[in-house]
């Protein structure tokens, strides 16, 4: 998605069932996320001050959730930068393809849960920022 912008990314509120015994959030394909989930992964045990990401995807769509704790996601379309703070397990950040992202400011015990539209494919990554800027031209 060469022409995607940071404004194509959005925070959605996913459902939350509350009971006195605690909460549960359920995420269903299409109902909640506008793509079919083919992979789930999560980042955890992230040392203080560490950053993750620093790449873009050509085709992959993702929903990022702070399943525990909090962190910031800096979205960048080569033109505009936008920082989104995730700190609720019932908020999900939809990231469209063609967006450079950096994850930082992880709290202690933070867990970044990711629902992804495709299986892992290293060829889908743009890991060089100069290459990303060329791709977006
Ligand atoms: C993203 C952010 C939020 C695999 O072998 N399979 C996988 O499905 C994934 C996601 C990663 N890996 C390997 C590739 C690397 O050798 O795990 C290692 C770490 O991956 P990476 O450096 O890409 O990790 P992050 O945390 O910078 O990025 C990950 C995802 O790759 C990326 O899609 O958006 O989480």
Short mmCIF file of C-alpha atoms and ligand atoms in Angstrom, two decimals:
data_model
loop_
_atom_site.label_atom_id
_atom_site.label_comp_id
_atom_site.label_asym_id
_atom_site.label_seq_id
_atom_site.Cartn_x
_atom_site.Cartn_y
_atom_site.Cartn_z
CA UNK A 1 0.00 0.00 0.00
CA UNK A 2 2.21 2.70 -1.38
CA UNK A 3 -0.29 5.50 -0.79
CA UNK A 4 -1.51 4.61 2.72
CA UNK A 5 -1.26 7.30 5.39
CA UNK A 6 -1.17 7.30 9.18
CA UNK A 7 -4.81 8.49 9.07
CA UNK A 8 -5.80 5.11 7.57
CA UNK A 9 -4.75 3.55 10.90
CA UNK A 10 -7.26 3.69 13.73
CA UNK A 11 -7.87 2.65 17.31
CA UNK A 12 -10.92 0.45 17.65
CA UNK A 13 -12.68 -0.54 20.83
CA UNK A 14 -13.11 -4.29 20.97
CA UNK A 15 -15.84 -5.82 23.06
CA UNK A 16 -15.38 -6.36 26.77
CA UNK A 17 -17.54 -8.62 28.94
CA UNK A 18 -17.37 -7.63 32.55
CA UNK A 19 -18.20 -9.80 35.53
CA UNK A 20 -17.32 -9.66 39.17
CA UNK A 21 -14.85 -12.46 38.48
CA UNK A 22 -13.00 -10.29 35.93
CA UNK A 23 -13.22 -9.42 32.26
CA UNK A 24 -13.02 -11.22 28.94
CA UNK A 25 -12.52 -9.70 25.51
CA UNK A 26 -13.38 -11.69 22.39
CA UNK A 27 -12.07 -10.85 18.94
CA UNK A 28 -13.68 -12.42 15.90
CA UNK A 29 -12.66 -12.18 12.27
CA UNK A 30 -14.64 -9.63 10.27
CA UNK A 31 -16.95 -8.94 13.26
CA UNK A 32 -14.19 -7.13 15.11
CA UNK A 33 -11.20 -6.95 12.79
CA UNK A 34 -11.59 -6.11 9.09
CA UNK A 35 -9.33 -8.95 7.92
CA UNK A 36 -8.95 -12.66 8.37
CA UNK A 37 -6.45 -13.46 11.11
CA UNK A 38 -3.85 -15.98 9.96
CA UNK A 39 -1.26 -15.47 12.68
CA UNK A 40 -1.12 -14.35 16.29
CA UNK A 41 2.06 -13.41 18.12
CA UNK A 42 2.95 -11.43 21.19
CA UNK A 43 5.90 -9.45 22.45
CA UNK A 44 6.71 -9.71 26.15
CA UNK A 45 9.59 -9.51 28.66
CA UNK A 46 10.71 -6.34 26.92
CA UNK A 47 13.56 -4.72 28.87
CA UNK A 48 13.03 -1.12 30.00
CA UNK A 49 14.05 1.46 27.37
CA UNK A 50 14.01 -1.11 24.56
CA UNK A 51 12.37 -0.40 21.19
CA UNK A 52 10.76 -2.84 18.75
CA UNK A 53 9.49 -2.57 15.22
CA UNK A 54 11.34 -0.07 13.00
CA UNK A 55 10.00 -1.53 9.78
CA UNK A 56 7.00 -1.43 7.45
CA UNK A 57 4.99 -4.18 5.80
CA UNK A 58 4.05 -4.30 2.13
CA UNK A 59 0.84 -6.32 2.48
CA UNK A 60 0.36 -7.25 6.13
CA UNK A 61 -2.55 -5.79 8.10
CA UNK A 62 -2.33 -5.95 11.87
CA UNK A 63 -4.26 -5.27 15.04
CA UNK A 64 -2.02 -4.40 18.00
CA UNK A 65 -3.32 -4.65 21.55
CA UNK A 66 -1.67 -3.87 24.88
CA UNK A 67 -2.92 -7.11 26.45
CA UNK A 68 -1.09 -6.03 29.59
CA UNK A 69 0.67 -2.78 30.54
CA UNK A 70 1.25 -0.03 28.01
CA UNK A 71 3.48 1.14 25.17
CA UNK A 72 3.56 3.72 22.40
CA UNK A 73 3.40 3.08 18.67
CA UNK A 74 4.91 5.74 16.43
CA UNK A 75 3.25 5.50 13.01
CA UNK A 76 4.99 7.11 10.05
CA UNK A 77 3.83 7.23 6.42
CA UNK A 78 6.98 8.97 5.20
CA UNK A 79 5.25 12.30 5.49
CA UNK A 80 3.38 12.43 8.80
CA UNK A 81 4.28 10.88 12.18
CA UNK A 82 1.55 10.04 14.67
CA UNK A 83 2.04 8.50 18.12
CA UNK A 84 -0.65 6.23 19.55
CA UNK A 85 -0.48 5.13 23.19
CA UNK A 86 -1.99 1.73 23.91
CA UNK A 87 -2.85 1.04 27.53
CA UNK A 88 -6.19 -0.82 27.58
CA UNK A 89 -6.66 -4.54 26.73
CA UNK A 90 -9.92 -3.67 24.94
CA UNK A 91 -8.36 -1.13 22.55
CA UNK A 92 -6.77 -2.29 19.30
CA UNK A 93 -4.66 -0.30 16.85
CA UNK A 94 -5.36 -1.25 13.24
CA UNK A 95 -2.24 -0.75 11.12
CA UNK A 96 -2.66 -0.84 7.36
CA UNK A 97 0.17 -1.89 5.01
CA UNK A 98 2.81 0.65 4.02
CA UNK A 99 3.26 2.27 7.44
CA UNK A 100 6.62 2.48 9.22
CA UNK A 101 6.12 1.73 12.91
CA UNK A 102 8.30 1.97 15.99
CA UNK A 103 7.19 0.63 19.37
CA UNK A 104 8.69 2.18 22.48
CA UNK A 105 8.00 3.35 26.04
CA UNK A 106 7.06 -0.19 27.15
CA UNK A 107 5.88 -0.38 30.75
CA UNK A 108 7.14 -3.14 32.99
CA UNK A 109 5.26 -6.35 32.21
CA UNK A 110 3.81 -5.02 28.95
CA UNK A 111 2.47 -7.57 26.48
CA UNK A 112 1.89 -6.50 22.86
CA UNK A 113 -0.59 -8.92 21.29
CA UNK A 114 -0.67 -8.87 17.47
CA UNK A 115 -3.31 -10.31 15.15
CA UNK A 116 -1.94 -10.46 11.62
CA UNK A 117 -3.56 -11.02 8.24
CA UNK A 118 -0.80 -13.24 6.79
CA UNK A 119 1.69 -15.87 7.84
CA UNK A 120 5.28 -14.78 8.47
CA UNK A 121 7.10 -13.74 5.32
CA UNK A 122 10.37 -11.83 5.64
CA UNK A 123 9.92 -10.56 2.05
CA UNK A 124 6.91 -8.56 3.24
CA UNK A 125 9.14 -6.45 5.51
CA UNK A 126 10.85 -3.18 4.62
CA UNK A 127 13.46 -2.86 7.35
CA UNK A 128 15.54 -0.05 5.84
CA UNK A 129 14.14 3.44 6.37
CA UNK A 130 15.67 4.90 3.17
CA UNK A 131 14.13 2.02 1.20
CA UNK A 132 10.78 2.75 2.87
CA UNK A 133 10.93 6.41 1.80
CA UNK A 134 11.73 5.33 -1.78
CA UNK A 135 8.80 2.86 -1.69
CA UNK A 136 6.40 5.62 -0.60
CA UNK A 137 7.46 8.08 -3.36
C1 LIG B 1 5.49 -6.01 14.00
C2 LIG B 1 5.84 -5.83 15.44
C3 LIG B 1 4.75 -5.22 16.24
C4 LIG B 1 9.35 -15.09 13.08
O1 LIG B 1 10.13 -16.03 12.83
N1 LIG B 1 8.02 -15.23 12.86
C5 LIG B 1 7.12 -14.24 13.12
O2 LIG B 1 5.91 -14.44 12.92
C6 LIG B 1 7.61 -12.99 13.65
C7 LIG B 1 6.65 -11.86 13.97
C8 LIG B 1 8.95 -12.87 13.87
N2 LIG B 1 9.80 -13.90 13.60
C9 LIG B 1 11.24 -13.75 13.85
C10 LIG B 1 11.95 -12.75 12.92
C11 LIG B 1 13.06 -12.21 13.79
O3 LIG B 1 14.19 -13.05 13.70
O4 LIG B 1 11.41 -13.22 15.16
C12 LIG B 1 12.50 -12.31 15.22
C13 LIG B 1 12.07 -10.97 15.76
O5 LIG B 1 11.20 -10.35 14.81
P1 LIG B 1 11.19 -8.77 14.57
O6 LIG B 1 12.56 -8.24 14.66
O7 LIG B 1 10.43 -8.49 13.32
O8 LIG B 1 10.36 -8.29 15.87
P2 LIG B 1 9.67 -6.91 16.16
O9 LIG B 1 9.18 -6.98 17.56
O10 LIG B 1 10.56 -5.76 15.81
O11 LIG B 1 8.41 -6.85 15.16
C14 LIG B 1 7.33 -7.71 15.35
C15 LIG B 1 6.79 -8.18 14.00
O12 LIG B 1 7.84 -8.76 13.23
C16 LIG B 1 6.20 -7.05 13.20
O13 LIG B 1 5.37 -7.61 12.22
O14 LIG B 1 4.73 -5.25 13.44
O15 LIG B 1 6.28 -7.03 16.05
#
